[in-house]
PDB file of C-alpha atoms (C1' of nucleotides) in Angstrom:
ATOM      1  CA  MET A  70       0.000   0.000   0.000  1.00 50.00           C
ATOM      2  CA  SER A  71       1.141   3.499  -0.591  1.00 50.00           C
ATOM      3  CA  ALA A  72       2.005   5.533   2.454  1.00 59.00           C
ATOM      4  CA  ARG A  73      -0.232   8.445   1.589  1.00 71.00           C
ATOM      5  CA  THR A  74      -3.982   8.199   1.244  1.00 82.00           C
ATOM      6  CA  PRO A  75      -5.511  11.004  -0.807  1.00 86.00           C
ATOM      7  CA  GLU A  76      -8.641  12.352   0.772  1.00 87.00           C
ATOM      8  CA  ALA A  77     -11.632  11.331  -1.282  1.00 88.00           C
ATOM      9  CA  GLU A  78     -15.164  12.347  -0.488  1.00 94.00           C
ATOM     10  CA  PRO A  79     -17.519   9.374  -0.362  1.00 96.00           C
ATOM     11  CA  LEU A  80     -19.666   8.998  -3.462  1.00 97.00           C
ATOM     12  CA  LEU A  81     -22.774   6.949  -4.168  1.00 97.00           C
ATOM     13  CA  THR A  82     -23.910   5.170  -7.306  1.00 97.00           C
ATOM     14  CA  PRO A  83     -27.301   5.910  -8.889  1.00 97.00           C
ATOM     15  CA  ALA A  84     -28.631   2.558  -7.700  1.00 97.00           C
ATOM     16  CA  GLU A  85     -27.614   3.258  -4.125  1.00 97.00           C
ATOM     17  CA  VAL A  86     -29.292   6.660  -4.073  1.00 97.00           C
ATOM     18  CA  ALA A  87     -32.399   5.163  -5.665  1.00 97.00           C
ATOM     19  CA  THR A  88     -32.579   2.491  -2.993  1.00 96.00           C
ATOM     20  CA  MET A  89     -32.194   5.034  -0.205  1.00 96.00           C
ATOM     21  CA  PHE A  90     -35.064   7.142  -1.569  1.00 96.00           C
ATOM     22  CA  ARG A  91     -37.120   4.152  -2.613  1.00 96.00           C
ATOM     23  CA  VAL A  92     -37.410   5.399  -6.197  1.00 96.00           C
ATOM     24  CA  ASP A  93     -36.368   4.221  -9.634  1.00 96.00           C
ATOM     25  CA  PRO A  94     -32.754   5.034 -10.659  1.00 96.00           C
ATOM     26  CA  SER A  95     -34.078   7.047 -13.603  1.00 97.00           C
ATOM     27  CA  THR A  96     -35.780   9.344 -11.132  1.00 97.00           C
ATOM     28  CA  VAL A  97     -32.444  10.081  -9.473  1.00 97.00           C
ATOM     29  CA  THR A  98     -31.102  10.933 -12.912  1.00 97.00           C
ATOM     30  CA  ARG A  99     -33.954  13.405 -13.384  1.00 97.00           C
ATOM     31  CA  TRP A 100     -33.121  15.045 -10.061  1.00 96.00           C
ATOM     32  CA  ALA A 101     -29.540  15.454 -11.227  1.00 96.00           C
ATOM     33  CA  LYS A 102     -30.599  16.910 -14.576  1.00 96.00           C
ATOM     34  CA  ALA A 103     -32.919  19.315 -12.785  1.00 95.00           C
ATOM     35  CA  GLY A 104     -30.072  20.494 -10.590  1.00 94.00           C
ATOM     36  CA  LYS A 105     -31.725  19.277  -7.423  1.00 95.00           C
ATOM     37  CA  LEU A 106     -28.829  16.941  -6.795  1.00 95.00           C
ATOM     38  CA  THR A 107     -25.127  17.519  -7.353  1.00 95.00           C
ATOM     39  CA  SER A 108     -23.663  14.962  -9.712  1.00 96.00           C
ATOM     40  CA  ILE A 109     -20.069  14.035 -10.431  1.00 96.00           C
ATOM     41  CA  ARG A 110     -19.360  12.236 -13.693  1.00 96.00           C
ATOM     42  CA  THR A 111     -17.048   9.326 -14.291  1.00 97.00           C
ATOM     43  CA  LEU A 112     -14.889   9.590 -17.401  1.00 97.00           C
ATOM     44  CA  GLY A 113     -17.453   7.407 -19.128  1.00 96.00           C
ATOM     45  CA  GLY A 114     -20.323   9.719 -18.306  1.00 96.00           C
ATOM     46  CA  HIS A 115     -21.928   7.794 -15.464  1.00 97.00           C
ATOM     47  CA  ARG A 116     -23.075   9.852 -12.500  1.00 97.00           C
ATOM     48  CA  ARG A 117     -21.897   9.633  -8.905  1.00 98.00           C
ATOM     49  CA  TYR A 118     -23.515  11.488  -6.000  1.00 97.00           C
ATOM     50  CA  ARG A 119     -22.178  13.050  -2.830  1.00 97.00           C
ATOM     51  CA  GLU A 120     -23.098  10.883   0.117  1.00 97.00           C
ATOM     52  CA  THR A 121     -23.204  13.838   2.508  1.00 96.00           C
ATOM     53  CA  GLU A 122     -25.672  15.677   0.285  1.00 96.00           C
ATOM     54  CA  VAL A 123     -27.912  12.644  -0.120  1.00 96.00           C
ATOM     55  CA  ARG A 124     -27.983  11.999   3.615  1.00 95.00           C
ATOM     56  CA  ALA A 125     -28.780  15.638   4.307  1.00 94.00           C
ATOM     57  CA  LEU A 126     -31.686  15.535   1.873  1.00 94.00           C
ATOM     58  CA  LEU A 127     -32.942  12.311   3.404  1.00 92.00           C
ATOM     59  CA  ALA A 128     -32.826  13.972   6.799  1.00 89.00           C
ATOM     60  CA  GLY A 129     -35.056  16.712   5.473  1.00 82.00           C
ATOM     61  CA  ILE A 130     -32.465  19.453   5.639  1.00 67.00           C
ATOM     62  CA  PRO A 131     -33.139  22.012   2.921  1.00 66.00           C
ATOM     63  CA  GLN A 132     -30.081  22.460   0.744  1.00 60.00           C
ATOM     64  CA  GLN A 133     -28.711  25.684  -0.655  1.00 54.00           C
ATOM     65  CA  ARG A 134     -28.233  25.733  -4.390  1.00 50.00           C
ATOM     66  CA  SER A 135     -26.158  28.448  -5.986  1.00 43.00           C
ATOM     67  CA  GLU A 136     -27.841  29.605  -9.222  1.00 42.00           C
TER      68      GLU A 136
ATOM     69  CA  MET B   3      22.239  20.130   6.385  1.00 65.00           C
ATOM     70  CA  SER B   4      19.176  18.366   5.074  1.00 59.00           C
ATOM     71  CA  ALA B   5      19.380  16.147   2.037  1.00 62.00           C
ATOM     72  CA  ARG B   6      17.958  17.346  -1.244  1.00 68.00           C
ATOM     73  CA  THR B   7      14.493  16.217  -2.226  1.00 69.00           C
ATOM     74  CA  PRO B   8      14.279  14.708  -5.723  1.00 70.00           C
ATOM     75  CA  GLU B   9      11.634  16.246  -7.912  1.00 82.00           C
ATOM     76  CA  ALA B  10       8.821  13.702  -7.724  1.00 81.00           C
ATOM     77  CA  GLU B  11       5.283  14.415  -8.800  1.00 89.00           C
ATOM     78  CA  PRO B  12       2.674  12.711  -6.646  1.00 93.00           C
ATOM     79  CA  LEU B  13       1.313   9.552  -8.229  1.00 96.00           C
ATOM     80  CA  LEU B  14      -1.740   7.480  -7.366  1.00 96.00           C
ATOM     81  CA  THR B  15      -2.308   3.740  -7.548  1.00 97.00           C
ATOM     82  CA  PRO B  16      -5.226   2.294  -9.549  1.00 97.00           C
ATOM     83  CA  ALA B  17      -7.042   1.493  -6.305  1.00 97.00           C
ATOM     84  CA  GLU B  18      -6.740   5.070  -5.078  1.00 97.00           C
ATOM     85  CA  VAL B  19      -8.084   6.532  -8.311  1.00 97.00           C
ATOM     86  CA  ALA B  20     -10.902   3.977  -8.301  1.00 97.00           C
ATOM     87  CA  THR B  21     -11.899   4.986  -4.783  1.00 97.00           C
ATOM     88  CA  MET B  22     -11.962   8.680  -5.657  1.00 97.00           C
ATOM     89  CA  PHE B  23     -14.291   8.078  -8.632  1.00 97.00           C
ATOM     90  CA  ARG B  24     -16.258   5.338  -6.903  1.00 97.00           C
ATOM     91  CA  VAL B  25     -15.539   2.860  -9.688  1.00 97.00           C
ATOM     92  CA  ASP B  26     -13.809  -0.495  -9.998  1.00 97.00           C
ATOM     93  CA  PRO B  27     -10.014  -0.446 -10.467  1.00 97.00           C
ATOM     94  CA  SER B  28     -10.470  -2.233 -13.784  1.00 97.00           C
ATOM     95  CA  THR B  29     -12.483   0.753 -14.962  1.00 97.00           C
ATOM     96  CA  VAL B  30      -9.545   3.065 -14.284  1.00 97.00           C
ATOM     97  CA  THR B  31      -7.408   0.730 -16.392  1.00 97.00           C
ATOM     98  CA  ARG B  32      -9.960   1.037 -19.191  1.00 97.00           C
ATOM     99  CA  TRP B  33      -9.742   4.833 -19.017  1.00 97.00           C
ATOM    100  CA  ALA B  34      -5.974   4.622 -19.323  1.00 97.00           C
ATOM    101  CA  LYS B  35      -6.198   2.318 -22.333  1.00 96.00           C
ATOM    102  CA  ALA B  36      -8.688   4.695 -23.940  1.00 95.00           C
ATOM    103  CA  GLY B  37      -6.306   7.600 -23.459  1.00 95.00           C
ATOM    104  CA  LYS B  38      -8.687   9.447 -21.163  1.00 95.00           C
ATOM    105  CA  LEU B  39      -6.145   9.312 -18.366  1.00 96.00           C
ATOM    106  CA  THR B  40      -2.370   9.660 -18.466  1.00 96.00           C
ATOM    107  CA  SER B  41      -0.688   6.558 -17.111  1.00 96.00           C
ATOM    108  CA  ILE B  42       2.874   5.991 -16.022  1.00 95.00           C
ATOM    109  CA  ARG B  43       4.147   2.430 -15.892  1.00 96.00           C
ATOM    110  CA  THR B  44       6.275   0.830 -13.238  1.00 96.00           C
ATOM    111  CA  LEU B  45       9.107  -1.374 -14.494  1.00 95.00           C
ATOM    112  CA  GLY B  46       6.828  -4.336 -13.876  1.00 95.00           C
ATOM    113  CA  GLY B  47       4.058  -2.905 -16.025  1.00 95.00           C
ATOM    114  CA  HIS B  48       1.698  -1.650 -13.309  1.00 97.00           C
ATOM    115  CA  ARG B  49       0.073   1.726 -13.897  1.00 97.00           C
ATOM    116  CA  ARG B  50       0.377   4.893 -11.802  1.00 97.00           C
ATOM    117  CA  TYR B  51      -1.626   8.077 -12.311  1.00 97.00           C
ATOM    118  CA  ARG B  52      -0.951  11.790 -11.872  1.00 97.00           C
ATOM    119  CA  GLU B  53      -2.738  13.095  -8.809  1.00 96.00           C
ATOM    120  CA  THR B  54      -3.114  16.592 -10.261  1.00 96.00           C
ATOM    121  CA  GLU B  55      -4.778  15.220 -13.381  1.00 96.00           C
ATOM    122  CA  VAL B  56      -7.122  12.980 -11.419  1.00 96.00           C
ATOM    123  CA  ARG B  57      -8.167  15.843  -9.149  1.00 95.00           C
ATOM    124  CA  ALA B  58      -8.773  18.097 -12.142  1.00 95.00           C
ATOM    125  CA  LEU B  59     -10.945  15.471 -13.814  1.00 95.00           C
ATOM    126  CA  LEU B  60     -12.904  14.945 -10.613  1.00 94.00           C
ATOM    127  CA  ALA B  61     -13.502  18.671 -10.455  1.00 90.00           C
ATOM    128  CA  GLY B  62     -14.901  18.509 -13.961  1.00 83.00           C
ATOM    129  CA  ILE B  63     -12.160  20.572 -15.559  1.00 73.00           C
ATOM    130  CA  PRO B  64     -11.708  19.482 -19.164  1.00 66.00           C
ATOM    131  CA  GLN B  65      -8.109  18.573 -19.951  1.00 54.00           C
ATOM    132  CA  GLN B  66      -6.254  19.255 -23.180  1.00 48.00           C
ATOM    133  CA  ARG B  67      -5.531  16.325 -25.432  1.00 40.00           C
ATOM    134  CA  SER B  68      -1.917  15.559 -26.272  1.00 38.00           C
ATOM    135  CA  GLU B  69      -2.090  14.349 -29.842  1.00 33.00           C
TER     136      GLU B  69
ATOM    137  C1'  DG C  67      13.456 -15.888   0.015  1.00 71.83           C
ATOM    138  C1'  DA C  68       8.552 -16.093   1.748  1.00 71.83           C
ATOM    139  C1'  DA C  69       3.892 -14.280   2.385  1.00 71.83           C
ATOM    140  C1'  DT C  70       0.180 -11.223   1.319  1.00 71.83           C
ATOM    141  C1'  DA C  71      -2.049  -7.795  -1.280  1.00 71.83           C
ATOM    142  C1'  DA C  72      -2.579  -5.447  -5.591  1.00 71.83           C
ATOM    143  C1'  DT C  73      -2.587  -5.255 -10.608  1.00 71.83           C
ATOM    144  C1'  DC C  74      -2.130  -7.229 -14.673  1.00 71.83           C
ATOM    145  C1'  DG C  75      -4.730  -9.460 -18.967  1.00 71.83           C
ATOM    146  C1'  DG C  76      -9.188 -11.243 -20.969  1.00 71.83           C
ATOM    147  C1'  DG C  77     -14.152 -12.375 -21.041  1.00 71.83           C
ATOM    148  C1'  DT C  78     -18.971 -12.105 -19.521  1.00 71.83           C
ATOM    149  C1'  DA C  79     -22.954 -10.170 -16.585  1.00 71.83           C
ATOM    150  C1'  DA C  80     -25.069  -6.000 -14.785  1.00 71.83           C
ATOM    151  C1'  DT C  81     -25.828  -1.101 -14.621  1.00 71.83           C
ATOM    152  C1'  DT C  82     -26.355   3.476 -16.609  1.00 71.83           C
ATOM    153  C1'  DT C  83     -27.386   6.692 -20.168  1.00 71.83           C
ATOM    154  C1'  DG C  84     -30.448   9.172 -23.277  1.00 71.83           C
ATOM    155  C1'  DG C  85     -34.709   9.677 -25.558  1.00 71.83           C
ATOM    156  C1'  DG C  86     -39.500   8.888 -26.069  1.00 71.83           C
ATOM    157  C1'  DG C  87     -44.277   7.952 -24.468  1.00 71.83           C
ATOM    158  C1'  DG C  88     -47.872   6.482 -20.942  1.00 71.83           C
TER     159       DG C  88
ATOM    160  C1'  DA D 167     -45.691  18.219 -12.425  1.00 71.83           C
ATOM    161  C1'  DC D 168     -43.748  13.795 -11.094  1.00 71.83           C
ATOM    162  C1'  DT D 169     -42.720   9.074 -11.685  1.00 71.83           C
ATOM    163  C1'  DG D 170     -42.254   4.256 -13.794  1.00 71.83           C
ATOM    164  C1'  DT D 171     -41.406   1.814 -17.961  1.00 71.83           C
ATOM    165  C1'  DC D 172     -39.488   0.426 -22.663  1.00 71.83           C
ATOM    166  C1'  DC D 173     -35.553   0.435 -25.886  1.00 71.83           C
ATOM    167  C1'  DA D 174     -30.665   0.225 -27.786  1.00 71.83           C
ATOM    168  C1'  DA D 175     -26.047   1.661 -27.075  1.00 71.83           C
ATOM    169  C1'  DA D 176     -22.450   2.577 -24.089  1.00 71.83           C
ATOM    170  C1'  DT D 177     -20.140   1.998 -19.759  1.00 71.83           C
ATOM    171  C1'  DT D 178     -19.092  -0.383 -15.668  1.00 71.83           C
ATOM    172  C1'  DA D 179     -18.811  -4.530 -12.373  1.00 71.83           C
ATOM    173  C1'  DC D 180     -17.365  -9.061 -11.449  1.00 71.83           C
ATOM    174  C1'  DC D 181     -15.010 -13.347 -12.668  1.00 71.83           C
ATOM    175  C1'  DC D 182     -10.572 -15.925 -13.395  1.00 71.83           C
ATOM    176  C1'  DG D 183      -5.370 -17.301 -13.356  1.00 71.83           C
ATOM    177  C1'  DA D 184      -0.809 -15.273 -13.719  1.00 71.83           C
ATOM    178  C1'  DT D 185       2.419 -11.599 -12.614  1.00 71.83           C
ATOM    179  C1'  DT D 186       4.095  -7.709  -9.797  1.00 71.83           C
ATOM    180  C1'  DA D 187       4.520  -4.823  -5.375  1.00 71.83           C
ATOM    181  C1'  DT D 188       5.611  -4.394  -0.622  1.00 71.83           C
TER     182       DT D 188
END
DNA sequence: GAATAATCGGGTAATTTGGGGG
DNA sequence: ACTGTCCAAATTACCCGATTAT
C-alpha cells in the first residue's frame, strides 16, 4: 500500500441513491438533470452522488443551491 | 544540512483513483487504455496516475488532449 | 526468500445513459 | 408536475489465473 492516502469524499452510485429514496434510478437521474442533486461524472459519463448531500436531503435538511 | 528532495510528482495507484471516482479499479485501467487518463508504468508494467490530473478530472475541468 | 495484497490481462454479466411515451 | 417503464447503445462490475509490489 502506498504511504499516503488522498482524501476522497464518499460517493454513491445511482442505484444506491435510488434504494435510499425508494425510487427508480431514472428518477435520481432526473433530479440530477434538474439540478436538485449535485452529480459528479465518471470519465465514461456515469453519474456519482455526494453521500453527505444525499444523507442531508434524506434527513429533510433544505439544501442551498447556488444559481 | 538536510538532504535534497528529488523532484517527484505525486502519483496514485489504480485502487486510489478507483476509490476517488467510486468505480472499480479495472475501470480506471480502461480509461488509461482509452487515453482518457495519463498513465505511467512501473518497471513491472503496473500503472500509476498523476494526482493533479485525477483531481482536475474529478472537479470537472476538461483537460487538453496531447495528440 | 517467503507471504500477502494489488494489478495485470481477458471475457462475460449488470448497470447506466439518453430519448421517447404512458 | 412527477414518476415508472421500454428500448438500444455505451459503460461499468465481477469473474478468473498469472504476474508484480511491498
